[in-house]
Amino acid sequence: MEKLETVERYSVLGRVLHWVHVAAFVTLAVTGTILYVRAFGVVAQDSWTRVIHRIAVVFFVGMPIAFVIFRPRSAIEAIKEGFTWNKEDWGWVTAAPRYYFLGDEAAMPPQGRVNSGQKLWFLLLAVTAPVFVITGILMWFFQAILPPGVFQWSVFVHDVAFIATVTFFFVHVYLSALHPLMAGVFGSMTNGRVTKEFARSHYGKWLQEKMARERSEQKQETK
């Protein structure tokens, strides 16, 4: 059986940070649900639930900070990508219904390193993460001195951000790991690589740019 040619999508550090962040997010979602859903009221009385929730917060907030510290250039590029929209992104928005629901791959224009769906997920996290942190700090450290109204509003805003993020998280997981057309994405987050065929059909613009850089580097080395 012929071995398919692959290209690197994600570094080891990037994958480790990603999975630690995912684990922290899932832990926060589960423990947060236990804390706020009345059906779990008996469990919520146990102090371990809150302790685990707060430990997970440290990792959830710490992973992006670690990424900025250890890979500042990559972090800046990732932030720039997340907030930069171009014609390929608007093409993705108009083609997404045909692409995901009808399997029309020809409708999707060539994408860069991240597609518009991934950018939307990034933007949501960029908005909700500060909300989680600010309201979480108020509830964690200042519950005893906060006016009741401020505390209740902190809980409400925290919960709204939680619902929005968890909902989009399930969409993100389905479209990036479970959807038939995206079968190569999950593997790229475990071994860091995708086949060139997959990269060409899903991230064609990124693959062209990557290959152009590699050819330029090879020329420089041979001089």
PDB file of C-alpha atoms in Angstrom:
ATOM      1  CA  MET A   1       0.000   0.000   0.000  1.00  0.00           C
ATOM      2  CA  GLU A   2       1.437   3.348  -1.079  1.00  0.00           C
ATOM      3  CA  LYS A   3       2.218   5.697   1.789  1.00  0.00           C
ATOM      4  CA  LEU A   4       0.525   9.067   1.415  1.00  0.00           C
ATOM      5  CA  GLU A   5       2.735  12.147   1.496  1.00  0.00           C
ATOM      6  CA  THR A   6       2.048  14.363   4.505  1.00  0.00           C
ATOM      7  CA  VAL A   7       2.831  17.894   5.651  1.00  0.00           C
ATOM      8  CA  GLU A   8       3.160  19.277   9.171  1.00  0.00           C
ATOM      9  CA  ARG A   9       0.205  21.329  10.420  1.00  0.00           C
ATOM     10  CA  TYR A  10       0.886  21.698  14.151  1.00  0.00           C
ATOM     11  CA  SER A  11       4.036  21.597  16.274  1.00  0.00           C
ATOM     12  CA  VAL A  12       4.423  19.374  19.339  1.00  0.00           C
ATOM     13  CA  LEU A  13       4.135  22.359  21.678  1.00  0.00           C
ATOM     14  CA  GLY A  14       1.035  23.604  19.879  1.00  0.00           C
ATOM     15  CA  ARG A  15      -0.646  20.205  20.178  1.00  0.00           C
ATOM     16  CA  VAL A  16       0.238  19.825  23.873  1.00  0.00           C
ATOM     17  CA  LEU A  17      -1.113  23.274  24.697  1.00  0.00           C
ATOM     18  CA  HIS A  18      -4.243  22.597  22.653  1.00  0.00           C
ATOM     19  CA  TRP A  19      -5.095  19.331  24.426  1.00  0.00           C
ATOM     20  CA  VAL A  20      -4.344  20.692  27.888  1.00  0.00           C
ATOM     21  CA  HIS A  21      -6.610  23.645  27.074  1.00  0.00           C
ATOM     22  CA  VAL A  22      -9.325  21.276  25.832  1.00  0.00           C
ATOM     23  CA  ALA A  23      -9.057  19.148  28.990  1.00  0.00           C
ATOM     24  CA  ALA A  24      -9.313  22.263  31.157  1.00  0.00           C
ATOM     25  CA  PHE A  25     -12.321  23.522  29.192  1.00  0.00           C
ATOM     26  CA  VAL A  26     -14.175  20.201  29.434  1.00  0.00           C
ATOM     27  CA  THR A  27     -13.425  20.017  33.163  1.00  0.00           C
ATOM     28  CA  LEU A  28     -14.753  23.549  33.621  1.00  0.00           C
ATOM     29  CA  ALA A  29     -17.873  22.698  31.623  1.00  0.00           C
ATOM     30  CA  VAL A  30     -18.609  19.562  33.643  1.00  0.00           C
ATOM     31  CA  THR A  31     -17.915  21.042  37.066  1.00  0.00           C
ATOM     32  CA  GLY A  32     -19.690  24.271  36.129  1.00  0.00           C
ATOM     33  CA  THR A  33     -22.776  22.293  35.141  1.00  0.00           C
ATOM     34  CA  ILE A  34     -22.675  20.425  38.461  1.00  0.00           C
ATOM     35  CA  LEU A  35     -22.428  23.715  40.336  1.00  0.00           C
ATOM     36  CA  TYR A  36     -25.294  25.504  38.604  1.00  0.00           C
ATOM     37  CA  VAL A  37     -27.829  22.873  37.538  1.00  0.00           C
ATOM     38  CA  ARG A  38     -30.303  22.332  40.352  1.00  0.00           C
ATOM     39  CA  ALA A  39     -30.650  18.632  39.567  1.00  0.00           C
ATOM     40  CA  PHE A  40     -27.054  18.243  40.751  1.00  0.00           C
ATOM     41  CA  GLY A  41     -27.653  20.228  43.944  1.00  0.00           C
ATOM     42  CA  VAL A  42     -26.538  17.389  46.230  1.00  0.00           C
ATOM     43  CA  VAL A  43     -23.268  16.946  44.359  1.00  0.00           C
ATOM     44  CA  ALA A  44     -22.706  20.702  44.239  1.00  0.00           C
ATOM     45  CA  GLN A  45     -22.459  20.826  48.008  1.00  0.00           C
ATOM     46  CA  ASP A  46     -19.215  18.850  47.889  1.00  0.00           C
ATOM     47  CA  SER A  47     -16.188  21.126  48.076  1.00  0.00           C
ATOM     48  CA  TRP A  48     -14.233  18.994  45.583  1.00  0.00           C
ATOM     49  CA  THR A  49     -16.407  20.263  42.728  1.00  0.00           C
ATOM     50  CA  ARG A  50     -15.406  23.857  43.329  1.00  0.00           C
ATOM     51  CA  VAL A  51     -11.773  22.931  43.954  1.00  0.00           C
ATOM     52  CA  ILE A  52     -11.515  21.060  40.646  1.00  0.00           C
ATOM     53  CA  HIS A  53     -13.277  23.935  38.863  1.00  0.00           C
ATOM     54  CA  ARG A  54     -10.751  26.419  40.211  1.00  0.00           C
ATOM     55  CA  ILE A  55      -7.764  24.222  39.396  1.00  0.00           C
ATOM     56  CA  ALA A  56      -9.040  23.866  35.827  1.00  0.00           C
ATOM     57  CA  VAL A  57      -9.318  27.666  35.602  1.00  0.00           C
ATOM     58  CA  VAL A  58      -5.577  27.954  36.223  1.00  0.00           C
ATOM     59  CA  PHE A  59      -4.819  25.688  33.258  1.00  0.00           C
ATOM     60  CA  PHE A  60      -7.500  27.264  31.049  1.00  0.00           C
ATOM     61  CA  VAL A  61      -6.026  30.731  31.573  1.00  0.00           C
ATOM     62  CA  GLY A  62      -2.427  29.544  31.831  1.00  0.00           C
ATOM     63  CA  MET A  63      -2.213  27.733  28.484  1.00  0.00           C
ATOM     64  CA  PRO A  64      -2.713  30.817  26.275  1.00  0.00           C
ATOM     65  CA  ILE A  65      -0.287  32.738  28.486  1.00  0.00           C
ATOM     66  CA  ALA A  66       2.277  29.929  28.152  1.00  0.00           C
ATOM     67  CA  PHE A  67       1.823  29.973  24.378  1.00  0.00           C
ATOM     68  CA  VAL A  68       2.516  33.720  24.274  1.00  0.00           C
ATOM     69  CA  ILE A  69       5.613  33.276  26.468  1.00  0.00           C
ATOM     70  CA  PHE A  70       7.148  30.326  24.608  1.00  0.00           C
ATOM     71  CA  ARG A  71       5.996  31.167  21.087  1.00  0.00           C
ATOM     72  CA  PRO A  72       5.427  34.934  20.965  1.00  0.00           C
ATOM     73  CA  ARG A  73       5.792  35.145  17.198  1.00  0.00           C
ATOM     74  CA  SER A  74       3.322  32.311  16.608  1.00  0.00           C
ATOM     75  CA  ALA A  75       0.939  33.838  19.153  1.00  0.00           C
ATOM     76  CA  ILE A  76       0.988  37.191  17.371  1.00  0.00           C
ATOM     77  CA  GLU A  77       0.402  35.485  14.023  1.00  0.00           C
ATOM     78  CA  ALA A  78      -2.499  33.459  15.491  1.00  0.00           C
ATOM     79  CA  ILE A  79      -4.123  36.583  16.951  1.00  0.00           C
ATOM     80  CA  LYS A  80      -3.684  38.419  13.668  1.00  0.00           C
ATOM     81  CA  GLU A  81      -5.247  35.504  11.750  1.00  0.00           C
ATOM     82  CA  GLY A  82      -8.190  35.343  14.106  1.00  0.00           C
ATOM     83  CA  PHE A  83      -9.055  39.008  13.658  1.00  0.00           C
ATOM     84  CA  THR A  84      -8.271  39.302   9.932  1.00  0.00           C
ATOM     85  CA  TRP A  85     -11.050  38.580   7.468  1.00  0.00           C
ATOM     86  CA  ASN A  86     -10.609  38.617   3.689  1.00  0.00           C
ATOM     87  CA  LYS A  87     -12.418  37.455   0.568  1.00  0.00           C
ATOM     88  CA  GLU A  88     -11.637  33.786   1.309  1.00  0.00           C
ATOM     89  CA  ASP A  89     -13.470  34.128   4.626  1.00  0.00           C
ATOM     90  CA  TRP A  90     -16.568  35.626   3.073  1.00  0.00           C
ATOM     91  CA  GLY A  91     -16.359  32.912   0.430  1.00  0.00           C
ATOM     92  CA  TRP A  92     -16.320  30.329   3.237  1.00  0.00           C
ATOM     93  CA  VAL A  93     -19.424  31.884   4.831  1.00  0.00           C
ATOM     94  CA  THR A  94     -21.429  31.714   1.597  1.00  0.00           C
ATOM     95  CA  ALA A  95     -20.150  28.237   0.666  1.00  0.00           C
ATOM     96  CA  ALA A  96     -20.444  26.644   4.143  1.00  0.00           C
ATOM     97  CA  PRO A  97     -24.106  25.512   3.822  1.00  0.00           C
ATOM     98  CA  ARG A  98     -23.444  23.703   0.522  1.00  0.00           C
ATOM     99  CA  TYR A  99     -20.113  22.392   1.758  1.00  0.00           C
ATOM    100  CA  TYR A 100     -21.184  20.966   5.120  1.00  0.00           C
ATOM    101  CA  PHE A 101     -24.785  19.962   4.384  1.00  0.00           C
ATOM    102  CA  LEU A 102     -24.533  18.871   0.740  1.00  0.00           C
ATOM    103  CA  GLY A 103     -20.880  17.769   0.589  1.00  0.00           C
ATOM    104  CA  ASP A 104     -20.139  20.195  -2.265  1.00  0.00           C
ATOM    105  CA  GLU A 105     -16.354  20.505  -1.901  1.00  0.00           C
ATOM    106  CA  ALA A 106     -16.040  22.459  -5.152  1.00  0.00           C
ATOM    107  CA  ALA A 107     -18.061  25.303  -3.610  1.00  0.00           C
ATOM    108  CA  MET A 108     -15.404  26.046  -0.985  1.00  0.00           C
ATOM    109  CA  PRO A 109     -12.664  28.511  -2.039  1.00  0.00           C
ATOM    110  CA  PRO A 110      -9.057  27.695  -1.047  1.00  0.00           C
ATOM    111  CA  GLN A 111      -8.510  28.455   2.643  1.00  0.00           C
ATOM    112  CA  GLY A 112      -5.530  29.696   4.617  1.00  0.00           C
ATOM    113  CA  ARG A 113      -4.004  28.027   7.685  1.00  0.00           C
ATOM    114  CA  VAL A 114      -7.306  28.379   9.548  1.00  0.00           C
ATOM    115  CA  ASN A 115     -10.719  28.602   7.956  1.00  0.00           C
ATOM    116  CA  SER A 116     -13.487  31.014   8.887  1.00  0.00           C
ATOM    117  CA  GLY A 117     -15.223  28.550  11.211  1.00  0.00           C
ATOM    118  CA  GLN A 118     -12.037  28.250  13.236  1.00  0.00           C
ATOM    119  CA  LYS A 119     -11.720  32.035  13.259  1.00  0.00           C
ATOM    120  CA  LEU A 120     -15.260  32.354  14.625  1.00  0.00           C
ATOM    121  CA  TRP A 121     -14.360  29.912  17.416  1.00  0.00           C
ATOM    122  CA  PHE A 122     -11.222  31.922  18.178  1.00  0.00           C
ATOM    123  CA  LEU A 123     -13.188  35.179  18.262  1.00  0.00           C
ATOM    124  CA  LEU A 124     -15.783  33.695  20.598  1.00  0.00           C
ATOM    125  CA  LEU A 125     -13.053  32.549  23.000  1.00  0.00           C
ATOM    126  CA  ALA A 126     -11.366  35.953  22.759  1.00  0.00           C
ATOM    127  CA  VAL A 127     -14.630  37.577  23.888  1.00  0.00           C
ATOM    128  CA  THR A 128     -15.802  35.058  26.486  1.00  0.00           C
ATOM    129  CA  ALA A 129     -12.434  34.291  28.129  1.00  0.00           C
ATOM    130  CA  PRO A 130     -12.133  37.790  29.685  1.00  0.00           C
ATOM    131  CA  VAL A 131     -15.796  37.552  30.729  1.00  0.00           C
ATOM    132  CA  PHE A 132     -15.109  34.219  32.439  1.00  0.00           C
ATOM    133  CA  VAL A 133     -12.015  35.566  34.165  1.00  0.00           C
ATOM    134  CA  ILE A 134     -13.556  38.830  35.414  1.00  0.00           C
ATOM    135  CA  THR A 135     -16.844  37.349  36.626  1.00  0.00           C
ATOM    136  CA  GLY A 136     -15.038  34.300  38.004  1.00  0.00           C
ATOM    137  CA  ILE A 137     -12.668  36.463  40.056  1.00  0.00           C
ATOM    138  CA  LEU A 138     -15.619  38.443  41.434  1.00  0.00           C
ATOM    139  CA  MET A 139     -17.437  35.267  42.470  1.00  0.00           C
ATOM    140  CA  TRP A 140     -14.330  33.492  43.765  1.00  0.00           C
ATOM    141  CA  PHE A 141     -12.533  36.181  45.743  1.00  0.00           C
ATOM    142  CA  PHE A 142     -15.127  38.887  46.414  1.00  0.00           C
ATOM    143  CA  GLN A 143     -18.356  37.011  47.075  1.00  0.00           C
ATOM    144  CA  ALA A 144     -18.385  38.063  50.736  1.00  0.00           C
ATOM    145  CA  ILE A 145     -18.107  41.791  50.017  1.00  0.00           C
ATOM    146  CA  LEU A 146     -19.957  42.183  46.718  1.00  0.00           C
ATOM    147  CA  PRO A 147     -23.422  43.727  46.772  1.00  0.00           C
ATOM    148  CA  PRO A 148     -25.992  40.966  46.103  1.00  0.00           C
ATOM    149  CA  GLY A 149     -27.032  42.562  42.806  1.00  0.00           C
ATOM    150  CA  VAL A 150     -23.466  42.664  41.475  1.00  0.00           C
ATOM    151  CA  PHE A 151     -22.895  39.054  42.487  1.00  0.00           C
ATOM    152  CA  GLN A 152     -26.099  37.876  40.804  1.00  0.00           C
ATOM    153  CA  TRP A 153     -25.230  39.746  37.617  1.00  0.00           C
ATOM    154  CA  SER A 154     -21.762  38.162  37.670  1.00  0.00           C
ATOM    155  CA  VAL A 155     -23.367  34.722  37.906  1.00  0.00           C
ATOM    156  CA  PHE A 156     -25.805  35.545  35.093  1.00  0.00           C
ATOM    157  CA  VAL A 157     -23.142  36.878  32.715  1.00  0.00           C
ATOM    158  CA  HIS A 158     -20.839  33.957  33.564  1.00  0.00           C
ATOM    159  CA  ASP A 159     -23.635  31.497  32.751  1.00  0.00           C
ATOM    160  CA  VAL A 160     -24.554  33.187  29.461  1.00  0.00           C
ATOM    161  CA  ALA A 161     -20.911  33.065  28.338  1.00  0.00           C
ATOM    162  CA  PHE A 162     -20.798  29.421  29.438  1.00  0.00           C
ATOM    163  CA  ILE A 163     -23.881  28.464  27.392  1.00  0.00           C
ATOM    164  CA  ALA A 164     -22.619  30.270  24.283  1.00  0.00           C
ATOM    165  CA  THR A 165     -19.142  28.750  24.520  1.00  0.00           C
ATOM    166  CA  VAL A 166     -20.276  25.177  25.212  1.00  0.00           C
ATOM    167  CA  THR A 167     -22.784  25.334  22.346  1.00  0.00           C
ATOM    168  CA  PHE A 168     -20.120  26.506  19.908  1.00  0.00           C
ATOM    169  CA  PHE A 169     -17.679  23.967  21.346  1.00  0.00           C
ATOM    170  CA  PHE A 170     -19.945  21.098  20.269  1.00  0.00           C
ATOM    171  CA  VAL A 171     -20.281  22.654  16.813  1.00  0.00           C
ATOM    172  CA  HIS A 172     -16.500  23.050  16.650  1.00  0.00           C
ATOM    173  CA  VAL A 173     -15.918  19.412  17.636  1.00  0.00           C
ATOM    174  CA  TYR A 174     -18.420  18.134  15.091  1.00  0.00           C
ATOM    175  CA  LEU A 175     -17.177  20.237  12.180  1.00  0.00           C
ATOM    176  CA  SER A 176     -13.483  19.726  12.933  1.00  0.00           C
ATOM    177  CA  ALA A 177     -13.447  16.071  14.000  1.00  0.00           C
ATOM    178  CA  LEU A 178     -16.689  14.233  13.209  1.00  0.00           C
ATOM    179  CA  HIS A 179     -17.944  15.678   9.937  1.00  0.00           C
ATOM    180  CA  PRO A 180     -17.188  13.273   7.022  1.00  0.00           C
ATOM    181  CA  LEU A 181     -15.398  15.951   4.990  1.00  0.00           C
ATOM    182  CA  MET A 182     -13.103  16.858   7.901  1.00  0.00           C
ATOM    183  CA  ALA A 183     -11.788  13.363   8.715  1.00  0.00           C
ATOM    184  CA  GLY A 184      -8.145  14.478   8.590  1.00  0.00           C
ATOM    185  CA  VAL A 185      -8.396  17.269  11.160  1.00  0.00           C
ATOM    186  CA  PHE A 186      -8.521  15.153  14.310  1.00  0.00           C
ATOM    187  CA  GLY A 187      -5.410  13.240  13.258  1.00  0.00           C
ATOM    188  CA  SER A 188      -3.544  16.499  12.716  1.00  0.00           C
ATOM    189  CA  MET A 189      -4.138  17.383  16.376  1.00  0.00           C
ATOM    190  CA  THR A 190      -2.625  14.073  17.509  1.00  0.00           C
ATOM    191  CA  ASN A 191       0.346  13.570  15.177  1.00  0.00           C
ATOM    192  CA  GLY A 192       0.601  17.102  13.820  1.00  0.00           C
ATOM    193  CA  ARG A 193       0.355  16.105  10.160  1.00  0.00           C
ATOM    194  CA  VAL A 194      -2.196  15.877   7.349  1.00  0.00           C
ATOM    195  CA  THR A 195      -1.933  14.362   3.907  1.00  0.00           C
ATOM    196  CA  LYS A 196      -1.097  16.732   1.090  1.00  0.00           C
ATOM    197  CA  GLU A 197      -4.339  15.707  -0.593  1.00  0.00           C
ATOM    198  CA  PHE A 198      -6.346  16.760   2.472  1.00  0.00           C
ATOM    199  CA  ALA A 199      -4.370  19.993   2.834  1.00  0.00           C
ATOM    200  CA  ARG A 200      -4.864  20.807  -0.834  1.00  0.00           C
ATOM    201  CA  SER A 201      -8.647  20.313  -0.682  1.00  0.00           C
ATOM    202  CA  HIS A 202      -9.218  22.013   2.691  1.00  0.00           C
ATOM    203  CA  TYR A 203      -6.370  24.497   3.145  1.00  0.00           C
ATOM    204  CA  GLY A 204      -5.191  25.031  -0.407  1.00  0.00           C
ATOM    205  CA  LYS A 205      -3.984  28.589   0.092  1.00  0.00           C
ATOM    206  CA  TRP A 206      -1.995  27.620   3.196  1.00  0.00           C
ATOM    207  CA  LEU A 207      -0.396  24.645   1.419  1.00  0.00           C
ATOM    208  CA  GLN A 208       0.720  26.784  -1.508  1.00  0.00           C
ATOM    209  CA  GLU A 209       2.255  29.351   0.840  1.00  0.00           C
ATOM    210  CA  LYS A 210       3.950  26.633   2.924  1.00  0.00           C
ATOM    211  CA  MET A 211       5.464  24.918  -0.119  1.00  0.00           C
ATOM    212  CA  ALA A 212       6.639  28.273  -1.490  1.00  0.00           C
ATOM    213  CA  ARG A 213       8.410  29.037   1.822  1.00  0.00           C
ATOM    214  CA  GLU A 214      10.034  25.601   1.869  1.00  0.00           C
ATOM    215  CA  ARG A 215      11.313  26.026  -1.692  1.00  0.00           C
ATOM    216  CA  SER A 216      12.700  29.454  -0.797  1.00  0.00           C
ATOM    217  CA  GLU A 217      14.456  28.025   2.291  1.00  0.00           C
ATOM    218  CA  GLN A 218      15.950  25.192   0.250  1.00  0.00           C
ATOM    219  CA  LYS A 219      17.325  27.684  -2.270  1.00  0.00           C
ATOM    220  CA  GLN A 220      18.861  29.705   0.522  1.00  0.00           C
ATOM    221  CA  GLU A 221      20.529  26.584   1.949  1.00  0.00           C
ATOM    222  CA  THR A 222      22.043  25.609  -1.374  1.00  0.00           C
ATOM    223  CA  LYS A 223      23.645  29.013  -1.919  1.00  0.00           C
TER     224      LYS A 223
END
